[in-house]
PDB file of C-alpha atoms in Angstrom:
ATOM      1  CA  MET A   1      97.301  95.573  93.700  1.00 74.00           C
ATOM      2  CA  ALA A   2      95.020  92.939  95.248  1.00 86.00           C
ATOM      3  CA  ASP A   3      91.231  93.035  94.914  1.00 94.00           C
ATOM      4  CA  LYS A   4      89.800  95.693  97.217  1.00 94.00           C
ATOM      5  CA  VAL A   5      87.366  94.436  99.855  1.00 94.00           C
ATOM      6  CA  PHE A   6      86.326  97.862 101.112  1.00 93.00           C
ATOM      7  CA  THR A   7      87.639 101.367 101.734  1.00 96.00           C
ATOM      8  CA  THR A   8      87.002 103.624 104.676  1.00 96.00           C
ATOM      9  CA  LYS A   9      88.143 107.161 105.282  1.00 97.00           C
ATOM     10  CA  ALA A  10      88.921 109.484 108.131  1.00 97.00           C
ATOM     11  CA  THR A  11      89.767 113.145 107.885  1.00 98.00           C
ATOM     12  CA  ALA A  12      91.998 114.977 110.340  1.00 97.00           C
ATOM     13  CA  ASN A  13      92.630 118.659 110.708  1.00 98.00           C
ATOM     14  CA  GLY A  14      94.882 120.441 113.170  1.00 97.00           C
ATOM     15  CA  GLY A  15      97.257 117.475 113.579  1.00 95.00           C
ATOM     16  CA  ARG A  16      97.822 116.165 117.090  1.00 93.00           C
ATOM     17  CA  GLU A  17      95.939 119.113 118.598  1.00 94.00           C
ATOM     18  CA  GLY A  18      93.050 118.937 116.145  1.00 97.00           C
ATOM     19  CA  HIS A  19      90.113 116.736 115.288  1.00 98.00           C
ATOM     20  CA  VAL A  20      89.494 113.491 113.391  1.00 98.00           C
ATOM     21  CA  LYS A  21      86.244 112.216 111.929  1.00 98.00           C
ATOM     22  CA  SER A  22      85.442 109.000 110.059  1.00 97.00           C
ATOM     23  CA  ASP A  23      83.461 109.002 106.847  1.00 97.00           C
ATOM     24  CA  ASN A  24      80.381 107.621 108.621  1.00 97.00           C
ATOM     25  CA  GLY A  25      80.734 109.954 111.622  1.00 97.00           C
ATOM     26  CA  VAL A  26      81.056 107.207 114.237  1.00 96.00           C
ATOM     27  CA  VAL A  27      84.608 108.289 115.011  1.00 96.00           C
ATOM     28  CA  ASP A  28      84.370 112.005 115.706  1.00 97.00           C
ATOM     29  CA  VAL A  29      86.920 113.038 118.316  1.00 96.00           C
ATOM     30  CA  ASP A  30      89.145 115.876 119.368  1.00 97.00           C
ATOM     31  CA  LEU A  31      92.853 115.093 119.511  1.00 96.00           C
ATOM     32  CA  THR A  32      95.498 116.169 121.966  1.00 94.00           C
ATOM     33  CA  MET A  33      99.093 115.269 122.681  1.00 88.00           C
ATOM     34  CA  PRO A  34      99.287 113.397 126.002  1.00 84.00           C
ATOM     35  CA  SER A  35     101.796 114.441 128.611  1.00 81.00           C
ATOM     36  CA  GLY A  36     103.615 111.197 129.348  1.00 79.00           C
ATOM     37  CA  ASP A  37     101.035 108.557 130.248  1.00 79.00           C
ATOM     38  CA  ASP A  38      98.526 111.239 131.316  1.00 82.00           C
ATOM     39  CA  ILE A  39      95.836 110.987 128.629  1.00 80.00           C
ATOM     40  CA  PRO A  40      93.030 113.541 128.959  1.00 84.00           C
ATOM     41  CA  SER A  41      89.542 112.056 129.296  1.00 86.00           C
ATOM     42  CA  ASP A  42      88.039 114.446 126.745  1.00 91.00           C
ATOM     43  CA  ALA A  43      90.322 113.788 123.746  1.00 94.00           C
ATOM     44  CA  SER A  44      92.123 110.987 121.944  1.00 95.00           C
ATOM     45  CA  ASN A  45      95.415 110.706 120.059  1.00 94.00           C
ATOM     46  CA  PRO A  46      96.659 108.844 116.963  1.00 95.00           C
ATOM     47  CA  GLU A  47      98.273 106.104 119.057  1.00 94.00           C
ATOM     48  CA  GLN A  48      95.019 105.400 120.906  1.00 95.00           C
ATOM     49  CA  LEU A  49      93.127 105.210 117.627  1.00 97.00           C
ATOM     50  CA  PHE A  50      95.757 102.875 116.144  1.00 97.00           C
ATOM     51  CA  ALA A  51      95.657 100.721 119.301  1.00 98.00           C
ATOM     52  CA  SER A  52      91.866 100.410 118.982  1.00 98.00           C
ATOM     53  CA  GLY A  53      92.061  99.255 115.381  1.00 98.00           C
ATOM     54  CA  TYR A  54      94.956  96.858 115.982  1.00 98.00           C
ATOM     55  CA  ALA A  55      93.314  95.277 119.056  1.00 98.00           C
ATOM     56  CA  ALA A  56      90.027  94.720 117.214  1.00 98.00           C
ATOM     57  CA  CYS A  57      91.680  93.362 114.074  1.00 98.00           C
ATOM     58  CA  PHE A  58      94.038  91.068 115.979  1.00 98.00           C
ATOM     59  CA  ASP A  59      91.302  89.679 118.218  1.00 98.00           C
ATOM     60  CA  GLY A  60      89.247  88.918 115.113  1.00 98.00           C
ATOM     61  CA  ALA A  61      92.225  87.184 113.470  1.00 98.00           C
ATOM     62  CA  PHE A  62      92.850  85.207 116.661  1.00 98.00           C
ATOM     63  CA  ASN A  63      89.261  83.989 116.824  1.00 98.00           C
ATOM     64  CA  LEU A  64      89.366  83.034 113.145  1.00 98.00           C
ATOM     65  CA  MET A  65      92.539  80.975 113.704  1.00 98.00           C
ATOM     66  CA  ALA A  66      90.965  79.295 116.733  1.00 98.00           C
ATOM     67  CA  SER A  67      87.865  78.451 114.701  1.00 98.00           C
ATOM     68  CA  LYS A  68      89.951  77.043 111.839  1.00 98.00           C
ATOM     69  CA  ASN A  69      91.723  74.850 114.412  1.00 98.00           C
ATOM     70  CA  ASN A  70      88.395  73.667 115.902  1.00 98.00           C
ATOM     71  CA  GLU A  71      89.117  75.364 119.220  1.00 98.00           C
ATOM     72  CA  GLU A  72      86.388  77.030 121.255  1.00 97.00           C
ATOM     73  CA  VAL A  73      87.928  80.025 122.978  1.00 98.00           C
ATOM     74  CA  GLU A  74      87.140  83.341 124.567  1.00 98.00           C
ATOM     75  CA  SER A  75      89.728  86.029 124.049  1.00 98.00           C
ATOM     76  CA  GLU A  76      90.543  89.599 124.885  1.00 98.00           C
ATOM     77  CA  THR A  77      93.281  91.528 123.096  1.00 98.00           C
ATOM     78  CA  GLU A  78      94.833  94.713 124.388  1.00 98.00           C
ATOM     79  CA  ALA A  79      97.141  96.646 122.070  1.00 98.00           C
ATOM     80  CA  ALA A  80      99.515  98.857 124.040  1.00 98.00           C
ATOM     81  CA  VAL A  81     100.900 101.341 121.518  1.00 97.00           C
ATOM     82  CA  SER A  82     103.843 103.486 122.589  1.00 95.00           C
ATOM     83  CA  LEU A  83     105.287 106.569 120.972  1.00 93.00           C
ATOM     84  CA  LEU A  84     109.056 106.120 121.194  1.00 94.00           C
ATOM     85  CA  LYS A  85     112.044 108.366 120.516  1.00 94.00           C
ATOM     86  CA  ASP A  86     113.737 107.355 117.263  1.00 94.00           C
ATOM     87  CA  PRO A  87     117.514 107.630 117.742  1.00 93.00           C
ATOM     88  CA  ASN A  88     118.095 107.414 113.978  1.00 92.00           C
ATOM     89  CA  ASP A  89     116.527 110.792 113.146  1.00 96.00           C
ATOM     90  CA  ASN A  90     115.731 112.261 116.577  1.00 94.00           C
ATOM     91  CA  GLY A  91     112.036 111.897 115.681  1.00 94.00           C
ATOM     92  CA  PHE A  92     109.526 109.290 116.801  1.00 94.00           C
ATOM     93  CA  GLN A  93     108.492 105.725 116.053  1.00 95.00           C
ATOM     94  CA  LEU A  94     105.847 103.308 117.300  1.00 97.00           C
ATOM     95  CA  GLY A  95     106.164 100.211 119.449  1.00 97.00           C
ATOM     96  CA  VAL A  96     103.348  97.753 120.135  1.00 98.00           C
ATOM     97  CA  GLN A  97     102.770  95.117 122.781  1.00 98.00           C
ATOM     98  CA  LEU A  98      99.806  92.840 122.126  1.00 98.00           C
ATOM     99  CA  ASN A  99      98.472  91.346 125.358  1.00 98.00           C
ATOM    100  CA  VAL A 100      96.179  88.438 124.568  1.00 98.00           C
ATOM    101  CA  GLU A 101      94.189  86.629 127.265  1.00 98.00           C
ATOM    102  CA  VAL A 102      92.663  83.320 126.209  1.00 98.00           C
ATOM    103  CA  LYS A 103      90.167  81.000 127.887  1.00 98.00           C
ATOM    104  CA  GLY A 104      89.504  77.495 126.556  1.00 98.00           C
ATOM    105  CA  VAL A 105      93.005  76.242 125.663  1.00 98.00           C
ATOM    106  CA  ASP A 106      96.286  75.693 127.467  1.00 98.00           C
ATOM    107  CA  GLN A 107      99.256  78.082 127.292  1.00 98.00           C
ATOM    108  CA  SER A 108     101.012  76.214 124.492  1.00 98.00           C
ATOM    109  CA  LYS A 109      97.932  76.147 122.246  1.00 98.00           C
ATOM    110  CA  ALA A 110      97.159  79.800 123.053  1.00 98.00           C
ATOM    111  CA  GLU A 111     100.688  80.792 121.981  1.00 98.00           C
ATOM    112  CA  GLU A 112     100.374  78.743 118.784  1.00 98.00           C
ATOM    113  CA  LEU A 113      97.075  80.414 117.878  1.00 98.00           C
ATOM    114  CA  VAL A 114      98.458  83.883 118.654  1.00 98.00           C
ATOM    115  CA  GLU A 115     101.408  83.248 116.324  1.00 98.00           C
ATOM    116  CA  LYS A 116      99.001  82.157 113.576  1.00 98.00           C
ATOM    117  CA  ALA A 117      96.895  85.264 114.167  1.00 98.00           C
ATOM    118  CA  HIS A 118     100.023  87.424 114.015  1.00 98.00           C
ATOM    119  CA  ASP A 119     100.877  85.889 110.623  1.00 98.00           C
ATOM    120  CA  PHE A 120      97.310  86.515 109.357  1.00 98.00           C
ATOM    121  CA  CYS A 121      96.218  89.864 110.858  1.00 98.00           C
ATOM    122  CA  PRO A 122      96.360  92.757 108.341  1.00 98.00           C
ATOM    123  CA  TYR A 123      97.692  95.144 111.018  1.00 98.00           C
ATOM    124  CA  SER A 124     100.462  92.685 111.874  1.00 98.00           C
ATOM    125  CA  LYS A 125     101.299  92.371 108.199  1.00 98.00           C
ATOM    126  CA  ALA A 126     101.400  96.157 107.836  1.00 97.00           C
ATOM    127  CA  THR A 127     103.684  96.648 110.834  1.00 97.00           C
ATOM    128  CA  ARG A 128     106.004  93.701 110.138  1.00 97.00           C
ATOM    129  CA  GLY A 129     109.526  94.976 109.575  1.00 95.00           C
ATOM    130  CA  ASN A 130     108.467  98.543 110.407  1.00 93.00           C
ATOM    131  CA  VAL A 131     107.233  98.472 114.009  1.00 96.00           C
ATOM    132  CA  ASP A 132     108.496  96.380 116.914  1.00 95.00           C
ATOM    133  CA  VAL A 133     105.532  94.234 117.992  1.00 98.00           C
ATOM    134  CA  SER A 134     105.831  91.960 121.009  1.00 98.00           C
ATOM    135  CA  LEU A 135     103.303  89.271 121.887  1.00 98.00           C
ATOM    136  CA  ASN A 136     102.281  88.553 125.470  1.00 98.00           C
ATOM    137  CA  VAL A 137      99.950  85.546 125.757  1.00 98.00           C
ATOM    138  CA  THR A 138      98.156  84.377 128.896  1.00 98.00           C
ATOM    139  CA  ALA A 139      95.970  81.270 128.959  1.00 98.00           C
ATOM    140  CA  LYS A 140      93.379  81.334 131.745  1.00 94.00           C
TER     141      LYS A 140
END
């Protein structure tokens, strides 16, 4: 195993209708299963939490790649995480669409930097070959 940089923890109880709390208490939310795209305003869900982490990690990786390529950019990354029916076992699987808006470079350069970020981002590495991730890049 590679050298560990850090470890964080979160504890859940009650599953999708329960509660999750991070080791430092910053994440401390009730969970509920959404009905379609209707997400209650007083609770979260595992997909929303995963989307938050992936968006933050990817945007950081994107900005690092831009910096390494001497590009000054502003970016915003939205991770749209979907819970999908899995036809293989009649269960569920995840799908992700990363929507990245970039200011400071043209469309071609923005796409190049997003691809580099996708190769570098730990979440992208973890999902590669396991989760369908599509990239949607818009240069502004």
